[in-house]
CSV table of C-alpha atoms (C1' of nucleotides) in Angstrom, one decimal:
chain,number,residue,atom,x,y,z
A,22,UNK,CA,-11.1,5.7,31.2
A,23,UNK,CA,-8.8,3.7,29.1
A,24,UNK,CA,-8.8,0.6,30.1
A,25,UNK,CA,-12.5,-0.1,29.9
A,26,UNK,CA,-12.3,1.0,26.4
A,27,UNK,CA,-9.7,-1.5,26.1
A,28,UNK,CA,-11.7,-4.3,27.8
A,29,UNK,CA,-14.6,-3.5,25.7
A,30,UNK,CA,-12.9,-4.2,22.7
A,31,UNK,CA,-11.2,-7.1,24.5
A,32,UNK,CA,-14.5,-9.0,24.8
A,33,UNK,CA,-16.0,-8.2,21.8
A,34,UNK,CA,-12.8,-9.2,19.8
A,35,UNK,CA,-13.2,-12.6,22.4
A,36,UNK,CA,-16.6,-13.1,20.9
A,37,UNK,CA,-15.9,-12.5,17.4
A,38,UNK,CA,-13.3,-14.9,17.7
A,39,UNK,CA,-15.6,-17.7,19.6
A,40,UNK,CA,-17.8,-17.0,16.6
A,41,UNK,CA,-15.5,-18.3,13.9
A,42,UNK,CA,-14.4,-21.2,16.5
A,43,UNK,CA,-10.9,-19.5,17.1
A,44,UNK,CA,-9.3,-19.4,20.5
A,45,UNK,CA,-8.1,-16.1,22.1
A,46,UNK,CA,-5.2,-16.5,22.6
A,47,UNK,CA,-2.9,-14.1,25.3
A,48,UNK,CA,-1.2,-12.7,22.0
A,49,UNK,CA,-4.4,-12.0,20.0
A,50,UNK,CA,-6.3,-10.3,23.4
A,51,UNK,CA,-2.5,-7.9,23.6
A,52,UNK,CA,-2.9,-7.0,20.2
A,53,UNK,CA,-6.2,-6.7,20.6
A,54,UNK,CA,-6.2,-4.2,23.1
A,55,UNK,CA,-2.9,-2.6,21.8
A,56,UNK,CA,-5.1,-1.5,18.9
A,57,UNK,CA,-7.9,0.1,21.2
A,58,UNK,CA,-5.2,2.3,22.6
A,59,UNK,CA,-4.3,3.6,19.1
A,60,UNK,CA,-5.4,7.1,17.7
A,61,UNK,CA,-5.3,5.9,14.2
A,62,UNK,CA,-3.9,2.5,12.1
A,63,UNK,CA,-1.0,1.3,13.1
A,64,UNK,CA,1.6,-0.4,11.3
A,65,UNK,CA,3.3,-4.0,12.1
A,66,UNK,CA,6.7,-2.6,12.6
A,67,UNK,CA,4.5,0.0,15.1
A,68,UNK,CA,2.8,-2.7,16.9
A,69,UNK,CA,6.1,-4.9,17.4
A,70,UNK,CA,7.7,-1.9,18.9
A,71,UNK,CA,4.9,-1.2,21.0
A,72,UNK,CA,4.8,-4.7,22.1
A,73,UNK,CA,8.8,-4.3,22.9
A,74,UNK,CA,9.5,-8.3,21.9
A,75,UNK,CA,6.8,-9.9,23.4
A,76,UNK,CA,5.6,-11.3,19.9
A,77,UNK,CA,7.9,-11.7,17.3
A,78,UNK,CA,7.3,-10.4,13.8
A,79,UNK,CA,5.7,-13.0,11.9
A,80,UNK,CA,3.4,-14.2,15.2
A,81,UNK,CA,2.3,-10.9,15.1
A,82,UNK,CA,1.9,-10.6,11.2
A,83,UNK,CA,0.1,-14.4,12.0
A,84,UNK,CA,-2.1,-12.6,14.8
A,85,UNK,CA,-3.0,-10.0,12.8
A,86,UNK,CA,-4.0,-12.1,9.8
A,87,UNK,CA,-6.3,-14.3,12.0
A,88,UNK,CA,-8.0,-11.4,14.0
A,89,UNK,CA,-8.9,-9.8,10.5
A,90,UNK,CA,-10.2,-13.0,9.2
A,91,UNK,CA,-12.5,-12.7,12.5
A,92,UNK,CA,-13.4,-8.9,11.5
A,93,UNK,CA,-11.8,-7.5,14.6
A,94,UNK,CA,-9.7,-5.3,12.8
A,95,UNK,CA,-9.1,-4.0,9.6
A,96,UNK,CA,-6.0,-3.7,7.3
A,97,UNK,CA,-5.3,-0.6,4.7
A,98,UNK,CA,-2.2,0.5,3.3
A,99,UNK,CA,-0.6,4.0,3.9
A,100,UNK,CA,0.9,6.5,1.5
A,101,UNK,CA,4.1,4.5,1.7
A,102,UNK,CA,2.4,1.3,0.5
A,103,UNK,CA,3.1,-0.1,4.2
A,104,UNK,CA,0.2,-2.1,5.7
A,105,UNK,CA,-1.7,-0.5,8.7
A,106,UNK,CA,-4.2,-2.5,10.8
A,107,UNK,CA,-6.9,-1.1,13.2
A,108,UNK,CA,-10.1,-2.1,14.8
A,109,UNK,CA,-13.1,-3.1,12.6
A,110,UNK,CA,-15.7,-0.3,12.0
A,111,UNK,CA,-17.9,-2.7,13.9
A,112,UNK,CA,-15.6,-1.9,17.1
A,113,UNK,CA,-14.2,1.4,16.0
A,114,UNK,CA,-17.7,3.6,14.7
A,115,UNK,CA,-17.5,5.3,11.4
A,116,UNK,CA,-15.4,7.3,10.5
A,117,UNK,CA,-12.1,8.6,8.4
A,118,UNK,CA,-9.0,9.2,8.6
A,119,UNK,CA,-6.5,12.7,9.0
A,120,UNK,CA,-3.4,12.6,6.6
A,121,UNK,CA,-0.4,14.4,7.3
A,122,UNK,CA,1.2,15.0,4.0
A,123,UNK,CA,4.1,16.3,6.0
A,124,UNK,CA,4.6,13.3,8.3
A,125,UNK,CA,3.1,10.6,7.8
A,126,UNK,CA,0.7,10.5,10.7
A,127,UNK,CA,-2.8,9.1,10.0
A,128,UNK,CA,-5.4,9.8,12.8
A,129,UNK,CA,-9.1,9.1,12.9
A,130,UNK,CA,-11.3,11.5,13.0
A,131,UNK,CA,-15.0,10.9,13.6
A,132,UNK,CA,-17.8,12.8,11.4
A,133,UNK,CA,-21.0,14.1,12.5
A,134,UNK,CA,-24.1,11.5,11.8
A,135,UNK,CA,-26.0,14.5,9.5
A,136,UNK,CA,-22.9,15.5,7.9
A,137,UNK,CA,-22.2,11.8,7.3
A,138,UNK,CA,-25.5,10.8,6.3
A,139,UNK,CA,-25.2,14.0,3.6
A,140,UNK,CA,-21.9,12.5,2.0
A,141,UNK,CA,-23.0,9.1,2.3
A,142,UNK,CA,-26.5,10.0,-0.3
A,143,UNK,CA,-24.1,11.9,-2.6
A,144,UNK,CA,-21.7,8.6,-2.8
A,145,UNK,CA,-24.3,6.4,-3.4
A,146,UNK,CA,-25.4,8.9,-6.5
A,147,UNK,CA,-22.5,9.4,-7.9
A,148,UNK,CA,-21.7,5.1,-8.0
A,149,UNK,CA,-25.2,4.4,-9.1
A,150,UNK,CA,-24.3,6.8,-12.2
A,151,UNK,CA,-21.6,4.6,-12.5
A,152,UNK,CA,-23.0,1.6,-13.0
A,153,UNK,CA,-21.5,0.5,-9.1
A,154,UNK,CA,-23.7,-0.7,-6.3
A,155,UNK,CA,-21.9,0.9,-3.0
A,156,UNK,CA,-21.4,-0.7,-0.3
A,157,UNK,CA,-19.4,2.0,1.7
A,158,UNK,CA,-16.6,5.0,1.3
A,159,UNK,CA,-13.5,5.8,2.7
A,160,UNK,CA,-12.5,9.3,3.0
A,161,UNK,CA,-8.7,10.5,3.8
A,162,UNK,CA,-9.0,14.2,4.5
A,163,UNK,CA,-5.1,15.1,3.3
A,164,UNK,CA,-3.4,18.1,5.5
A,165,UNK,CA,-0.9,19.4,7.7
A,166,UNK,CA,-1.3,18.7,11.5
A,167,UNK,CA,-1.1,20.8,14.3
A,168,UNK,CA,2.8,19.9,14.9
A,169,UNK,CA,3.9,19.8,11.6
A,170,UNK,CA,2.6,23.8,11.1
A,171,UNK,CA,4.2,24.7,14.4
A,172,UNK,CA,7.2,23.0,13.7
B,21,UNK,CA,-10.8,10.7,-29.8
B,22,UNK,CA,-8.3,9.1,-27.9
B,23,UNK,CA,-5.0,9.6,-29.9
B,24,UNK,CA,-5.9,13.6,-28.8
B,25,UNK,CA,-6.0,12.9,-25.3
B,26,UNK,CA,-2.6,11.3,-25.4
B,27,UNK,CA,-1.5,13.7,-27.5
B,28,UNK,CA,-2.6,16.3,-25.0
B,29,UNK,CA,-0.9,14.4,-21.8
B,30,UNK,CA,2.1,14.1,-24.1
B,31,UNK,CA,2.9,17.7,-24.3
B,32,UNK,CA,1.6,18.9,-21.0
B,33,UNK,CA,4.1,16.4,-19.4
B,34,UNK,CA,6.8,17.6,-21.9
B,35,UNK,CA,6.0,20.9,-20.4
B,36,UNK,CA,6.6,20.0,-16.6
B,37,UNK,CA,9.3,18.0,-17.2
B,38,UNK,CA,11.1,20.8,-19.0
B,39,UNK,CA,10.2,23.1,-16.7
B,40,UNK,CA,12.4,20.6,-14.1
B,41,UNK,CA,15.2,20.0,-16.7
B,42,UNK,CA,14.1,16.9,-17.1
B,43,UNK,CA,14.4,15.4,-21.1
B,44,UNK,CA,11.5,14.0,-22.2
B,45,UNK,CA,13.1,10.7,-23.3
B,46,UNK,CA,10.8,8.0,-25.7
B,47,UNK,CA,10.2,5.8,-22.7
B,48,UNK,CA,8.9,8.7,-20.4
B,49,UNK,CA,6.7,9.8,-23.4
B,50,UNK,CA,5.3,6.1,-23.7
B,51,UNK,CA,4.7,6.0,-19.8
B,52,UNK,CA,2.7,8.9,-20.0
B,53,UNK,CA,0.8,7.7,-23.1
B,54,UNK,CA,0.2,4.3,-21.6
B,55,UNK,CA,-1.5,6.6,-18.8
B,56,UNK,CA,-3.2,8.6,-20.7
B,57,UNK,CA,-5.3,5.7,-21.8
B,58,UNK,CA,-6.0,4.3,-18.8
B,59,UNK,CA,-9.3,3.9,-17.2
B,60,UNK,CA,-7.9,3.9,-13.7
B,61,UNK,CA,-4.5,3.5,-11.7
B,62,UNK,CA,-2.3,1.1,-13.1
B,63,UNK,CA,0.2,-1.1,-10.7
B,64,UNK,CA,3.8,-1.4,-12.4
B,65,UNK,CA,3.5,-5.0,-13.2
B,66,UNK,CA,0.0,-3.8,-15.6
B,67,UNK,CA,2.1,-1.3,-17.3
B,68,UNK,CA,4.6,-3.5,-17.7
B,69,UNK,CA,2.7,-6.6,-19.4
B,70,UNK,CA,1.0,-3.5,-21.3
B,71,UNK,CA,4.4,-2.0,-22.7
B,72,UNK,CA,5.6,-5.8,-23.6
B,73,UNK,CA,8.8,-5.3,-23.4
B,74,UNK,CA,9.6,-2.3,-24.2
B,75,UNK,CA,11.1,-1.6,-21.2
B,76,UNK,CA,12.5,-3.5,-18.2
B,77,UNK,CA,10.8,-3.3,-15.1
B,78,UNK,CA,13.3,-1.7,-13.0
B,79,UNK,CA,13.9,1.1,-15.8
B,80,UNK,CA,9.6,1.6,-16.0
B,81,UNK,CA,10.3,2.2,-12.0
B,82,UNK,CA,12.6,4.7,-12.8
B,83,UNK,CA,10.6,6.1,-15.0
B,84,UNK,CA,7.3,6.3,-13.1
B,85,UNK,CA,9.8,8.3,-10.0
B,86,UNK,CA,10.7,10.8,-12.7
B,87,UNK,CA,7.2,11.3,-13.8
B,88,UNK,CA,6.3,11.3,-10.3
B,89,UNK,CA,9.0,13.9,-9.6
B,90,UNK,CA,7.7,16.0,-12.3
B,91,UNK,CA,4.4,16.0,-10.9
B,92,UNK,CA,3.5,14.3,-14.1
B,93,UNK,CA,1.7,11.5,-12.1
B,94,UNK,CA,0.7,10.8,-8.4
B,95,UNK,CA,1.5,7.1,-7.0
B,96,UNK,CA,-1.1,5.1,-4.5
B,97,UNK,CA,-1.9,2.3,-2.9
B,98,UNK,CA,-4.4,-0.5,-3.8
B,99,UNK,CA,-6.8,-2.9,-1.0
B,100,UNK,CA,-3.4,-5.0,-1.5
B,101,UNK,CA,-0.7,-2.6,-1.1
B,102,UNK,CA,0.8,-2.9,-4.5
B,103,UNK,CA,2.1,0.4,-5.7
B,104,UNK,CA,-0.2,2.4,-9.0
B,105,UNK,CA,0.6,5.4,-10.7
B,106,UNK,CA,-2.0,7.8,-12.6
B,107,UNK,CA,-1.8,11.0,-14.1
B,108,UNK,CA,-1.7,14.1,-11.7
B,109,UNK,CA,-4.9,15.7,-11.0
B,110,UNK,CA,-3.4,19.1,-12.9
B,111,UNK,CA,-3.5,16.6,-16.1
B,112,UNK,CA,-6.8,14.4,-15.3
B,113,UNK,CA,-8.6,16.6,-13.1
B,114,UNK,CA,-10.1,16.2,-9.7
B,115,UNK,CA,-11.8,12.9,-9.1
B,116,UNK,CA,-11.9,9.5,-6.9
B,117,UNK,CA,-12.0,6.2,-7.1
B,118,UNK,CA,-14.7,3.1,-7.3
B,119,UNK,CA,-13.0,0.4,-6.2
B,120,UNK,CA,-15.0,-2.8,-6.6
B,121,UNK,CA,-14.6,-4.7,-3.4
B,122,UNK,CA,-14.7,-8.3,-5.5
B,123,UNK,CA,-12.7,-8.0,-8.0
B,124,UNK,CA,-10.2,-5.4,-6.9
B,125,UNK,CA,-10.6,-3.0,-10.0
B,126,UNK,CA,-9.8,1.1,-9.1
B,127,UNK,CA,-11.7,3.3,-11.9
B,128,UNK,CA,-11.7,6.8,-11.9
B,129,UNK,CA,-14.8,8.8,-11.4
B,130,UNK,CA,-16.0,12.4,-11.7
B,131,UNK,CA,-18.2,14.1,-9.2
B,132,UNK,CA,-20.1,17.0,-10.8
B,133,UNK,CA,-18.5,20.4,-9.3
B,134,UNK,CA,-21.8,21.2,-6.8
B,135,UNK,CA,-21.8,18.0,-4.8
B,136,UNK,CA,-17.7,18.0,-5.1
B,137,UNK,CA,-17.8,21.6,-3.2
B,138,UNK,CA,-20.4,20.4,-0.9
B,139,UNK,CA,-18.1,17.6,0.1
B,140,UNK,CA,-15.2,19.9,0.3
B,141,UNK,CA,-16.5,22.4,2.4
B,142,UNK,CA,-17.5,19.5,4.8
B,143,UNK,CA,-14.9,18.1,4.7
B,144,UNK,CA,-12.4,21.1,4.9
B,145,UNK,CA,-14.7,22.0,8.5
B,146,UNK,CA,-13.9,18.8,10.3
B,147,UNK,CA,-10.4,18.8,9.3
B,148,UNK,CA,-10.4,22.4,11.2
B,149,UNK,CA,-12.5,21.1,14.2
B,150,UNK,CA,-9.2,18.3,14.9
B,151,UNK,CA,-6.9,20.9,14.2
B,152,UNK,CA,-5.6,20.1,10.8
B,153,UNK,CA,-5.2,22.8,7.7
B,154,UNK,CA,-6.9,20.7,4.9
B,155,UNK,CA,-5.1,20.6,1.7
B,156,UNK,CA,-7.4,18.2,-0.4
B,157,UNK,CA,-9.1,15.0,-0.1
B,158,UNK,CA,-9.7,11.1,-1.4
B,159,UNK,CA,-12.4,9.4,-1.6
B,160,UNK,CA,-12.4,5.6,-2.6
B,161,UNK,CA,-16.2,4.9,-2.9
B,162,UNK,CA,-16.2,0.8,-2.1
B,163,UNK,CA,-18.8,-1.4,-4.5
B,164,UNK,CA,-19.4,-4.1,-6.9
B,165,UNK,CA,-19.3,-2.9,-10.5
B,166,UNK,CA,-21.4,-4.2,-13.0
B,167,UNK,CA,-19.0,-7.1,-13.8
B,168,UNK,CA,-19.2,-8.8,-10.7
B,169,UNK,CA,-22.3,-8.6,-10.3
B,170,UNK,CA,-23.8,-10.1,-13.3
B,171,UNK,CA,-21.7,-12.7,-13.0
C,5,DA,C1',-3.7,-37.6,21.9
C,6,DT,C1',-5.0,-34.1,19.0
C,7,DC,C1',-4.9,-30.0,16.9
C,8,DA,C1',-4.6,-25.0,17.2
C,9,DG,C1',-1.0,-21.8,18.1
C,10,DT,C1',3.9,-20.3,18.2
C,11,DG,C1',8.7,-19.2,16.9
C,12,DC,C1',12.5,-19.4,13.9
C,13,DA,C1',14.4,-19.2,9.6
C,14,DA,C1',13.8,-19.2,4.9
C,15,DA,C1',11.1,-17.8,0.9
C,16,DC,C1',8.6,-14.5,-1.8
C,17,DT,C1',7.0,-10.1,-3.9
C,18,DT,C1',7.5,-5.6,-4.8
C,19,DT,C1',10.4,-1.9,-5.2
C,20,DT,C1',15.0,0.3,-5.0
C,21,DT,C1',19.9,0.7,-6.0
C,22,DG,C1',25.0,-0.1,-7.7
C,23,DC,C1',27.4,-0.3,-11.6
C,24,DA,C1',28.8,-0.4,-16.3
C,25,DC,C1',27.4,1.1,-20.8
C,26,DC,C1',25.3,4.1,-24.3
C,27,DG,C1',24.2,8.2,-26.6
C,28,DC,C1',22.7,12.8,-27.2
C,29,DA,C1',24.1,17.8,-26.3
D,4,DT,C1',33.6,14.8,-23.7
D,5,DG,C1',30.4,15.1,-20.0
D,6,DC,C1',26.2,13.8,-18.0
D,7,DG,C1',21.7,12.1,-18.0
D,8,DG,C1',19.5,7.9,-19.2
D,9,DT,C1',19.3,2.8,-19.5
D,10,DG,C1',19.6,-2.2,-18.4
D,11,DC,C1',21.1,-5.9,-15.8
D,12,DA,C1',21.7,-8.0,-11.7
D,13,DA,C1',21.7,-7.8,-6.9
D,14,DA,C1',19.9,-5.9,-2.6
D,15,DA,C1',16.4,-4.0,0.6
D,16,DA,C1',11.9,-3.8,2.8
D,17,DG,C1',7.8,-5.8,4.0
D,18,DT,C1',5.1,-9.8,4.3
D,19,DT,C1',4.2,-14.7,4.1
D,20,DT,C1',5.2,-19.6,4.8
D,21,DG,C1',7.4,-24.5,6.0
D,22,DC,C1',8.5,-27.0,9.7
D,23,DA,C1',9.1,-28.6,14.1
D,24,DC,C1',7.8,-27.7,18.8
D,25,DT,C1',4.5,-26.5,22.6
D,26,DG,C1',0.5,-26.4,25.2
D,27,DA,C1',-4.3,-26.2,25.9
D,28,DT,C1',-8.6,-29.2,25.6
DNA sequence: ATCAGTGCAAACTTTTTGCACCGCA
DNA sequence: TGCGGTGCAAAAAGTTTGCACTGAT
């Protein structure tokens, strides 16, 4: 169910953060665990409205910051330029990300391990040409989601 | 040689912006050269410094929503969230992005059309499987280039 | 007692906008 | 002459930071 997700991530984040000597703090395990609930990145603004005032803006903005230094999460920037954080690969799994072109909405969206391991090769080709060592890829499949096409 | 490539650029985005009603003023003409020469996205403060003051920042804004408008260019979003324009896929062609991961350069990169419809087809499959009518995709392939490397 | 963590308010960066002016059609 | 385009300066949005206070170890 839910919340063991959440308390999964909750003490994992707690032992990145013993790791790099950094307390957990009540604010960092909320976010924390806010972020395990999420279907895709989520934006500050998103989170402090989610949190509903229990964290002002720049603790949370502070929070975030630290928690990313400790790779717990991750932070990537939508179509509107507006930062989105969400749990580290290392949490989270693989994977990529569903645009809506129509709203906005980014979800994440897991790919098969043979399908993955297929674009992964033809990546790493295509850098090599290039004169790039990769390291990784990041893949936004751009759409229209379910709601949007109904609506 | 490159002059022809601008040259090229030049009078395909005449052509769209016409088609909008749009006059193809000297400063939308040099925004669209300044693009045509470049090896990647460039943020607004690059085309800037590269115009030297030929035009003032807020007017180069202007000018990159107009382009953008005209579907001469497409705007994105760097590691940092900073804002850069490139020419639209209907001008440059279909392609991604090596982003090196230490120094923060975005080039462009082709993907020979076999493996590029391989990945679309995958790609296009698991958008369907979460319910999401794919309309195109990015890929930022993450790496050092050769730069960094060396040095 | 010390030092990390917190909250408020102010600063900063990037991008957008109001308004007056200019100039081509 | 009308209207789109331009430039300056000011504003808006998002994010970061200085500083004083609080609380855990």
């Amino acid at each position: 169910m839910a919340a063991s997700q959440a308390d999964r991530v909750e003490q994992a984040a707690g032992a990145l953060l013993r790791v790099e000597g950094i307390r957990f703090t009540p604010a960092r395990r909320l976010v924390a665990r806010a972020l395990a609930g999420a279907a895709g990145p989520q934006a500050a603004g998103e989170l402090h409205a989610t949190l509903r005032g229990l964290l002002p803006l720049s603790s949370l903005y502070r929070t975030l910051a630290v928690l990313e230094r400790a790779r717990v999460l991750a932070k990537e920037h939508d179509a509107a330029g507006v930062a989105r954080y969400e749990l580290a690969e290392s949490l989270l799994g693989h994977h990529h990300h569903l645009v809506c072109v129509a709203c906005g909405e980014v979800r994440d969206v897991g790919i098969d391990p043979p399908t993955e391991s297929t674009i992964a090769r033809l990546v790493e080709a295509v850098a090599r040409r290039a004169g790039y060592r990769a390291t990784g890829h990041r893949i936004d499949i751009e759409g229209t989601c379910v709601s949007c096409r109904t609506a």
